[in-house]
Amino acid sequence: MKPGTYGDEHTQQRRPWVVGVSGASGTPYAAAVLRGLLAAGESVDLVVSRASRLTLLDETGIAFRDAHWREDLAAWLARGADGKPGTFVADVDDVRYWAAGDLAAGPSSGSYPVKGMLIVPASTACVAGVALGLSKDLLQRAASVTLKERRRLVVAVRETPLNGQTLKQLVALDEAGAVVLPASPAFYAGATHIQDLVDFVAGRVLDAAGVPHELYRRWEGELGGSRAD
């Protein structure tokens, strides 16, 4: 091996964001985050839980299949939050898909190089599993690995109301180093369509990950500024 060969390969090594989609309602949030990551030139490793497939089918009519994941993902990302197909165009070439039951997958190991993990949306069952370190599937295992390796973990919890046990688990995740980010849209950015509200939450997830985007209008300290256009 020539001097510097390993370093050159290591420098060029792919370092994706792991995106975990759990079974909570809110698949448009996940789609917006995925589009935002890809638009920013980021690589993505995708994990779709078994429960989230049912939610995706219910909310979009798309059946997410392991054998046809690329086709199904492209159809999902092309759909707007209002359910209209063909609203967006997304290149999914730099997405790698891992089945939720594959506990030998790359993201299950701390030696697998990733930038961090975004769970969007995060159900209360997912929150509990990660907080307790259950690792019952690849999504939970990848999140546990992210925490133990001190990488960025953003948990976009989507549930209301929250009971005391879930609140304690969210505090535990915060104390472990995760960013707890409730999927709570704001209105100061001048939202006029459902997609605007979805993009606000997705944008805040990307903000927490340090990924640049233009998904929403930022606050600039001017009251009524969003109505000036």
PDB file of C-alpha atoms in Angstrom:
ATOM      1  CA  MET A   1       0.000   0.000   0.000  1.00  0.00           C
ATOM      2  CA  LYS A   2       1.379   3.369  -0.969  1.00  0.00           C
ATOM      3  CA  PRO A   3       1.785   6.031   1.723  1.00  0.00           C
ATOM      4  CA  GLY A   4      -1.418   8.055   2.031  1.00  0.00           C
ATOM      5  CA  THR A   5      -3.596   5.557   0.155  1.00  0.00           C
ATOM      6  CA  TYR A   6      -5.840   4.791   3.142  1.00  0.00           C
ATOM      7  CA  GLY A   7      -6.181   8.483   3.958  1.00  0.00           C
ATOM      8  CA  ASP A   8      -7.209   9.332   0.397  1.00  0.00           C
ATOM      9  CA  GLU A   9      -9.862   6.616   0.382  1.00  0.00           C
ATOM     10  CA  HIS A  10     -11.090   7.670   3.792  1.00  0.00           C
ATOM     11  CA  THR A  11     -11.377  11.309   2.670  1.00  0.00           C
ATOM     12  CA  GLN A  12     -13.512  10.295  -0.286  1.00  0.00           C
ATOM     13  CA  GLN A  13     -15.701   7.946   1.745  1.00  0.00           C
ATOM     14  CA  ARG A  14     -19.448   8.507   1.559  1.00  0.00           C
ATOM     15  CA  ARG A  15     -20.869   9.959   4.797  1.00  0.00           C
ATOM     16  CA  PRO A  16     -24.659  10.044   4.647  1.00  0.00           C
ATOM     17  CA  TRP A  17     -27.385  11.229   6.958  1.00  0.00           C
ATOM     18  CA  VAL A  18     -29.482   8.343   8.247  1.00  0.00           C
ATOM     19  CA  VAL A  19     -33.180   9.196   7.958  1.00  0.00           C
ATOM     20  CA  GLY A  20     -35.534   7.020   9.977  1.00  0.00           C
ATOM     21  CA  VAL A  21     -39.275   7.132   9.267  1.00  0.00           C
ATOM     22  CA  SER A  22     -41.422   5.714  12.063  1.00  0.00           C
ATOM     23  CA  GLY A  23     -45.128   4.942  12.146  1.00  0.00           C
ATOM     24  CA  ALA A  24     -46.428   8.312  13.379  1.00  0.00           C
ATOM     25  CA  SER A  25     -48.683  10.364  11.148  1.00  0.00           C
ATOM     26  CA  GLY A  26     -46.642  12.912   9.211  1.00  0.00           C
ATOM     27  CA  THR A  27     -45.118  11.244   6.162  1.00  0.00           C
ATOM     28  CA  PRO A  28     -45.119  14.613   4.314  1.00  0.00           C
ATOM     29  CA  TYR A  29     -42.596  15.843   6.920  1.00  0.00           C
ATOM     30  CA  ALA A  30     -40.275  12.961   6.065  1.00  0.00           C
ATOM     31  CA  ALA A  31     -40.654  13.597   2.332  1.00  0.00           C
ATOM     32  CA  ALA A  32     -39.818  17.285   2.749  1.00  0.00           C
ATOM     33  CA  VAL A  33     -36.721  16.498   4.839  1.00  0.00           C
ATOM     34  CA  LEU A  34     -35.538  13.939   2.289  1.00  0.00           C
ATOM     35  CA  ARG A  35     -36.018  16.407  -0.577  1.00  0.00           C
ATOM     36  CA  GLY A  36     -34.170  19.072   1.413  1.00  0.00           C
ATOM     37  CA  LEU A  37     -31.196  16.803   2.122  1.00  0.00           C
ATOM     38  CA  LEU A  38     -30.921  15.704  -1.497  1.00  0.00           C
ATOM     39  CA  ALA A  39     -31.274  19.285  -2.773  1.00  0.00           C
ATOM     40  CA  ALA A  40     -28.376  20.268  -0.492  1.00  0.00           C
ATOM     41  CA  GLY A  41     -26.196  17.570  -2.041  1.00  0.00           C
ATOM     42  CA  GLU A  42     -26.311  15.308   1.008  1.00  0.00           C
ATOM     43  CA  SER A  43     -26.245  11.514   0.823  1.00  0.00           C
ATOM     44  CA  VAL A  44     -29.034   9.628   2.581  1.00  0.00           C
ATOM     45  CA  ASP A  45     -29.365   6.199   4.154  1.00  0.00           C
ATOM     46  CA  LEU A  46     -33.087   5.522   4.535  1.00  0.00           C
ATOM     47  CA  VAL A  47     -34.800   3.266   7.071  1.00  0.00           C
ATOM     48  CA  VAL A  48     -38.582   2.901   6.838  1.00  0.00           C
ATOM     49  CA  SER A  49     -40.160   1.071   9.771  1.00  0.00           C
ATOM     50  CA  ARG A  50     -42.822  -1.579   9.280  1.00  0.00           C
ATOM     51  CA  ALA A  51     -45.442   0.607  10.994  1.00  0.00           C
ATOM     52  CA  SER A  52     -44.563   3.592   8.817  1.00  0.00           C
ATOM     53  CA  ARG A  53     -45.412   1.621   5.687  1.00  0.00           C
ATOM     54  CA  LEU A  54     -49.015   1.427   6.874  1.00  0.00           C
ATOM     55  CA  THR A  55     -49.035   5.170   7.599  1.00  0.00           C
ATOM     56  CA  LEU A  56     -47.505   5.927   4.211  1.00  0.00           C
ATOM     57  CA  LEU A  57     -50.107   3.773   2.475  1.00  0.00           C
ATOM     58  CA  ASP A  58     -52.891   5.495   4.410  1.00  0.00           C
ATOM     59  CA  GLU A  59     -51.637   9.049   3.872  1.00  0.00           C
ATOM     60  CA  THR A  60     -50.408   8.781   0.282  1.00  0.00           C
ATOM     61  CA  GLY A  61     -51.753   5.568  -1.230  1.00  0.00           C
ATOM     62  CA  ILE A  62     -48.170   4.446  -1.893  1.00  0.00           C
ATOM     63  CA  ALA A  63     -47.199   0.891  -0.928  1.00  0.00           C
ATOM     64  CA  PHE A  64     -43.485   1.015  -0.033  1.00  0.00           C
ATOM     65  CA  ARG A  65     -41.887  -2.258  -1.174  1.00  0.00           C
ATOM     66  CA  ASP A  66     -38.369  -3.503  -0.461  1.00  0.00           C
ATOM     67  CA  ALA A  67     -37.950  -4.885  -3.957  1.00  0.00           C
ATOM     68  CA  HIS A  68     -39.151  -1.671  -5.606  1.00  0.00           C
ATOM     69  CA  TRP A  69     -38.074   0.895  -3.006  1.00  0.00           C
ATOM     70  CA  ARG A  70     -36.443   3.271  -5.499  1.00  0.00           C
ATOM     71  CA  GLU A  71     -39.572   3.512  -7.635  1.00  0.00           C
ATOM     72  CA  ASP A  72     -41.811   3.895  -4.578  1.00  0.00           C
ATOM     73  CA  LEU A  73     -39.532   6.491  -2.978  1.00  0.00           C
ATOM     74  CA  ALA A  74     -39.485   8.592  -6.146  1.00  0.00           C
ATOM     75  CA  ALA A  75     -43.297   8.522  -6.269  1.00  0.00           C
ATOM     76  CA  TRP A  76     -43.487   9.494  -2.586  1.00  0.00           C
ATOM     77  CA  LEU A  77     -41.074  12.418  -2.875  1.00  0.00           C
ATOM     78  CA  ALA A  78     -42.874  13.703  -5.975  1.00  0.00           C
ATOM     79  CA  ARG A  79     -46.140  14.013  -4.037  1.00  0.00           C
ATOM     80  CA  GLY A  80     -47.074  17.307  -2.377  1.00  0.00           C
ATOM     81  CA  ALA A  81     -48.438  17.583   1.151  1.00  0.00           C
ATOM     82  CA  ASP A  82     -51.896  18.032  -0.373  1.00  0.00           C
ATOM     83  CA  GLY A  83     -51.611  14.596  -1.967  1.00  0.00           C
ATOM     84  CA  LYS A  84     -51.111  15.858  -5.519  1.00  0.00           C
ATOM     85  CA  PRO A  85     -48.646  13.650  -7.453  1.00  0.00           C
ATOM     86  CA  GLY A  86     -45.977  15.224  -9.653  1.00  0.00           C
ATOM     87  CA  THR A  87     -45.628  18.314  -7.468  1.00  0.00           C
ATOM     88  CA  PHE A  88     -41.874  17.855  -6.968  1.00  0.00           C
ATOM     89  CA  VAL A  89     -38.949  16.324  -8.799  1.00  0.00           C
ATOM     90  CA  ALA A  90     -36.333  14.594  -6.650  1.00  0.00           C
ATOM     91  CA  ASP A  91     -33.246  12.659  -7.727  1.00  0.00           C
ATOM     92  CA  VAL A  92     -32.956   9.596  -5.467  1.00  0.00           C
ATOM     93  CA  ASP A  93     -29.667   8.311  -6.921  1.00  0.00           C
ATOM     94  CA  ASP A  94     -27.750   9.105  -3.721  1.00  0.00           C
ATOM     95  CA  VAL A  95     -30.182   7.290  -1.431  1.00  0.00           C
ATOM     96  CA  ARG A  96     -29.321   3.904   0.033  1.00  0.00           C
ATOM     97  CA  TYR A  97     -32.182   1.926   1.500  1.00  0.00           C
ATOM     98  CA  TRP A  98     -31.899  -0.483   4.426  1.00  0.00           C
ATOM     99  CA  ALA A  99     -34.749  -2.772   5.450  1.00  0.00           C
ATOM    100  CA  ALA A 100     -35.941  -2.144   9.009  1.00  0.00           C
ATOM    101  CA  GLY A 101     -35.404  -5.777   9.935  1.00  0.00           C
ATOM    102  CA  ASP A 102     -31.792  -5.830   8.738  1.00  0.00           C
ATOM    103  CA  LEU A 103     -29.841  -5.578  11.986  1.00  0.00           C
ATOM    104  CA  ALA A 104     -26.628  -6.339  10.094  1.00  0.00           C
ATOM    105  CA  ALA A 105     -27.041  -3.168   8.003  1.00  0.00           C
ATOM    106  CA  GLY A 106     -24.362  -0.495   7.892  1.00  0.00           C
ATOM    107  CA  PRO A 107     -26.056   1.992  10.282  1.00  0.00           C
ATOM    108  CA  SER A 108     -26.236  -0.694  12.996  1.00  0.00           C
ATOM    109  CA  SER A 109     -22.506  -0.251  13.639  1.00  0.00           C
ATOM    110  CA  GLY A 110     -20.636   2.720  15.040  1.00  0.00           C
ATOM    111  CA  SER A 111     -17.803   2.098  12.578  1.00  0.00           C
ATOM    112  CA  TYR A 112     -20.139   2.812   9.646  1.00  0.00           C
ATOM    113  CA  PRO A 113     -19.431   6.454   8.676  1.00  0.00           C
ATOM    114  CA  VAL A 114     -22.462   8.744   8.902  1.00  0.00           C
ATOM    115  CA  LYS A 115     -22.978  12.415   9.774  1.00  0.00           C
ATOM    116  CA  GLY A 116     -25.900  11.739  12.093  1.00  0.00           C
ATOM    117  CA  MET A 117     -29.526  10.653  12.109  1.00  0.00           C
ATOM    118  CA  LEU A 118     -32.903  12.335  11.668  1.00  0.00           C
ATOM    119  CA  ILE A 119     -36.068  10.550  12.820  1.00  0.00           C
ATOM    120  CA  VAL A 120     -39.002  12.141  10.978  1.00  0.00           C
ATOM    121  CA  PRO A 121     -41.663  11.671  12.133  1.00  0.00           C
ATOM    122  CA  ALA A 122     -40.952  10.006  15.472  1.00  0.00           C
ATOM    123  CA  SER A 123     -43.816   8.113  17.098  1.00  0.00           C
ATOM    124  CA  THR A 124     -44.090   7.764  20.865  1.00  0.00           C
ATOM    125  CA  ALA A 125     -43.288   4.054  20.483  1.00  0.00           C
ATOM    126  CA  CYS A 126     -40.120   4.996  18.624  1.00  0.00           C
ATOM    127  CA  VAL A 127     -39.238   7.579  21.282  1.00  0.00           C
ATOM    128  CA  ALA A 128     -39.675   4.960  24.003  1.00  0.00           C
ATOM    129  CA  GLY A 129     -37.594   2.393  22.168  1.00  0.00           C
ATOM    130  CA  VAL A 130     -34.702   4.770  21.580  1.00  0.00           C
ATOM    131  CA  ALA A 131     -34.834   6.223  25.112  1.00  0.00           C
ATOM    132  CA  LEU A 132     -34.765   2.723  26.626  1.00  0.00           C
ATOM    133  CA  GLY A 133     -32.139   1.430  24.202  1.00  0.00           C
ATOM    134  CA  LEU A 134     -34.328  -1.444  23.011  1.00  0.00           C
ATOM    135  CA  SER A 135     -32.913  -1.669  19.465  1.00  0.00           C
ATOM    136  CA  LYS A 136     -35.852  -3.823  18.374  1.00  0.00           C
ATOM    137  CA  ASP A 137     -35.319  -2.875  14.708  1.00  0.00           C
ATOM    138  CA  LEU A 138     -32.748  -1.074  12.579  1.00  0.00           C
ATOM    139  CA  LEU A 139     -34.317   2.348  13.167  1.00  0.00           C
ATOM    140  CA  GLN A 140     -33.957   2.067  16.939  1.00  0.00           C
ATOM    141  CA  ARG A 141     -30.532   0.438  16.698  1.00  0.00           C
ATOM    142  CA  ALA A 142     -29.220   3.168  14.377  1.00  0.00           C
ATOM    143  CA  ALA A 143     -30.507   5.824  16.777  1.00  0.00           C
ATOM    144  CA  SER A 144     -28.780   4.124  19.724  1.00  0.00           C
ATOM    145  CA  VAL A 145     -25.555   3.951  17.739  1.00  0.00           C
ATOM    146  CA  THR A 146     -25.875   7.641  16.870  1.00  0.00           C
ATOM    147  CA  LEU A 147     -26.140   8.525  20.552  1.00  0.00           C
ATOM    148  CA  LYS A 148     -23.269   6.315  21.699  1.00  0.00           C
ATOM    149  CA  GLU A 149     -21.010   7.720  18.979  1.00  0.00           C
ATOM    150  CA  ARG A 150     -21.947  11.275  20.037  1.00  0.00           C
ATOM    151  CA  ARG A 151     -23.314  12.132  16.600  1.00  0.00           C
ATOM    152  CA  ARG A 152     -26.231  14.458  15.941  1.00  0.00           C
ATOM    153  CA  LEU A 153     -29.634  12.847  16.499  1.00  0.00           C
ATOM    154  CA  VAL A 154     -32.756  14.881  15.731  1.00  0.00           C
ATOM    155  CA  VAL A 155     -36.056  13.404  16.924  1.00  0.00           C
ATOM    156  CA  ALA A 156     -39.075  15.077  15.318  1.00  0.00           C
ATOM    157  CA  VAL A 157     -41.758  13.732  17.625  1.00  0.00           C
ATOM    158  CA  ARG A 158     -45.289  13.872  16.174  1.00  0.00           C
ATOM    159  CA  GLU A 159     -47.977  13.210  18.766  1.00  0.00           C
ATOM    160  CA  THR A 160     -50.467  15.177  20.836  1.00  0.00           C
ATOM    161  CA  PRO A 161     -51.191  15.263  23.704  1.00  0.00           C
ATOM    162  CA  LEU A 162     -48.102  13.805  25.346  1.00  0.00           C
ATOM    163  CA  ASN A 163     -48.401  11.747  28.514  1.00  0.00           C
ATOM    164  CA  GLY A 164     -46.004  11.920  31.434  1.00  0.00           C
ATOM    165  CA  GLN A 165     -44.083   8.785  30.473  1.00  0.00           C
ATOM    166  CA  THR A 166     -43.351  10.071  26.973  1.00  0.00           C
ATOM    167  CA  LEU A 167     -42.286  13.434  28.399  1.00  0.00           C
ATOM    168  CA  LYS A 168     -39.816  11.643  30.680  1.00  0.00           C
ATOM    169  CA  GLN A 169     -38.473   9.687  27.710  1.00  0.00           C
ATOM    170  CA  LEU A 170     -38.033  12.885  25.702  1.00  0.00           C
ATOM    171  CA  VAL A 171     -36.108  14.414  28.608  1.00  0.00           C
ATOM    172  CA  ALA A 172     -33.938  11.280  28.669  1.00  0.00           C
ATOM    173  CA  LEU A 173     -33.188  11.726  24.961  1.00  0.00           C
ATOM    174  CA  ASP A 174     -32.327  15.379  25.514  1.00  0.00           C
ATOM    175  CA  GLU A 175     -29.982  14.449  28.339  1.00  0.00           C
ATOM    176  CA  ALA A 176     -28.365  11.822  26.086  1.00  0.00           C
ATOM    177  CA  GLY A 177     -27.556  14.522  23.548  1.00  0.00           C
ATOM    178  CA  ALA A 178     -30.447  14.287  21.085  1.00  0.00           C
ATOM    179  CA  VAL A 179     -32.291  17.307  19.713  1.00  0.00           C
ATOM    180  CA  VAL A 180     -35.985  16.891  20.560  1.00  0.00           C
ATOM    181  CA  LEU A 181     -37.902  18.759  17.864  1.00  0.00           C
ATOM    182  CA  PRO A 182     -41.712  18.569  18.056  1.00  0.00           C
ATOM    183  CA  ALA A 183     -43.380  18.736  14.647  1.00  0.00           C
ATOM    184  CA  SER A 184     -44.988  22.098  15.455  1.00  0.00           C
ATOM    185  CA  PRO A 185     -45.513  24.407  12.461  1.00  0.00           C
ATOM    186  CA  ALA A 186     -45.262  28.175  13.005  1.00  0.00           C
ATOM    187  CA  PHE A 187     -47.156  30.889  11.156  1.00  0.00           C
ATOM    188  CA  TYR A 188     -44.785  33.876  11.238  1.00  0.00           C
ATOM    189  CA  ALA A 189     -43.214  32.763   7.956  1.00  0.00           C
ATOM    190  CA  GLY A 190     -46.411  33.653   6.085  1.00  0.00           C
ATOM    191  CA  ALA A 191     -47.740  30.176   5.359  1.00  0.00           C
ATOM    192  CA  THR A 192     -50.626  30.125   2.880  1.00  0.00           C
ATOM    193  CA  HIS A 193     -50.669  26.431   1.958  1.00  0.00           C
ATOM    194  CA  ILE A 194     -50.319  23.131   3.816  1.00  0.00           C
ATOM    195  CA  GLN A 195     -46.967  22.585   2.096  1.00  0.00           C
ATOM    196  CA  ASP A 196     -45.652  25.786   3.707  1.00  0.00           C
ATOM    197  CA  LEU A 197     -46.428  24.403   7.169  1.00  0.00           C
ATOM    198  CA  VAL A 198     -44.825  21.072   6.341  1.00  0.00           C
ATOM    199  CA  ASP A 199     -41.739  22.793   4.921  1.00  0.00           C
ATOM    200  CA  PHE A 200     -41.372  24.900   8.066  1.00  0.00           C
ATOM    201  CA  VAL A 201     -41.046  21.802  10.237  1.00  0.00           C
ATOM    202  CA  ALA A 202     -38.747  20.125   7.711  1.00  0.00           C
ATOM    203  CA  GLY A 203     -36.642  23.266   7.600  1.00  0.00           C
ATOM    204  CA  ARG A 204     -36.277  23.319  11.364  1.00  0.00           C
ATOM    205  CA  VAL A 205     -35.131  19.682  11.266  1.00  0.00           C
ATOM    206  CA  LEU A 206     -32.502  20.597   8.682  1.00  0.00           C
ATOM    207  CA  ASP A 207     -31.503  23.638  10.783  1.00  0.00           C
ATOM    208  CA  ALA A 208     -30.891  21.316  13.735  1.00  0.00           C
ATOM    209  CA  ALA A 209     -28.722  19.151  11.483  1.00  0.00           C
ATOM    210  CA  GLY A 210     -26.799  22.141  10.128  1.00  0.00           C
ATOM    211  CA  VAL A 211     -27.928  21.503   6.542  1.00  0.00           C
ATOM    212  CA  PRO A 212     -28.561  24.643   4.440  1.00  0.00           C
ATOM    213  CA  HIS A 213     -31.948  25.044   2.797  1.00  0.00           C
ATOM    214  CA  GLU A 214     -34.548  27.559   1.637  1.00  0.00           C
ATOM    215  CA  LEU A 215     -37.678  25.803   2.820  1.00  0.00           C
ATOM    216  CA  TYR A 216     -39.157  28.670   4.825  1.00  0.00           C
ATOM    217  CA  ARG A 217     -38.876  32.402   5.333  1.00  0.00           C
ATOM    218  CA  ARG A 218     -36.783  33.201   8.386  1.00  0.00           C
ATOM    219  CA  TRP A 219     -37.674  35.720  11.066  1.00  0.00           C
ATOM    220  CA  GLU A 220     -35.884  39.023  10.454  1.00  0.00           C
ATOM    221  CA  GLY A 221     -37.155  41.050  13.402  1.00  0.00           C
ATOM    222  CA  GLU A 222     -39.890  42.909  11.536  1.00  0.00           C
ATOM    223  CA  LEU A 223     -43.483  42.524  12.693  1.00  0.00           C
ATOM    224  CA  GLY A 224     -45.733  41.681   9.769  1.00  0.00           C
ATOM    225  CA  GLY A 225     -42.732  41.116   7.516  1.00  0.00           C
ATOM    226  CA  SER A 226     -44.249  37.957   6.068  1.00  0.00           C
ATOM    227  CA  ARG A 227     -47.234  40.004   4.825  1.00  0.00           C
ATOM    228  CA  ALA A 228     -45.090  42.572   3.033  1.00  0.00           C
ATOM    229  CA  ASP A 229     -44.837  40.641  -0.236  1.00  0.00           C
TER     230      ASP A 229
END
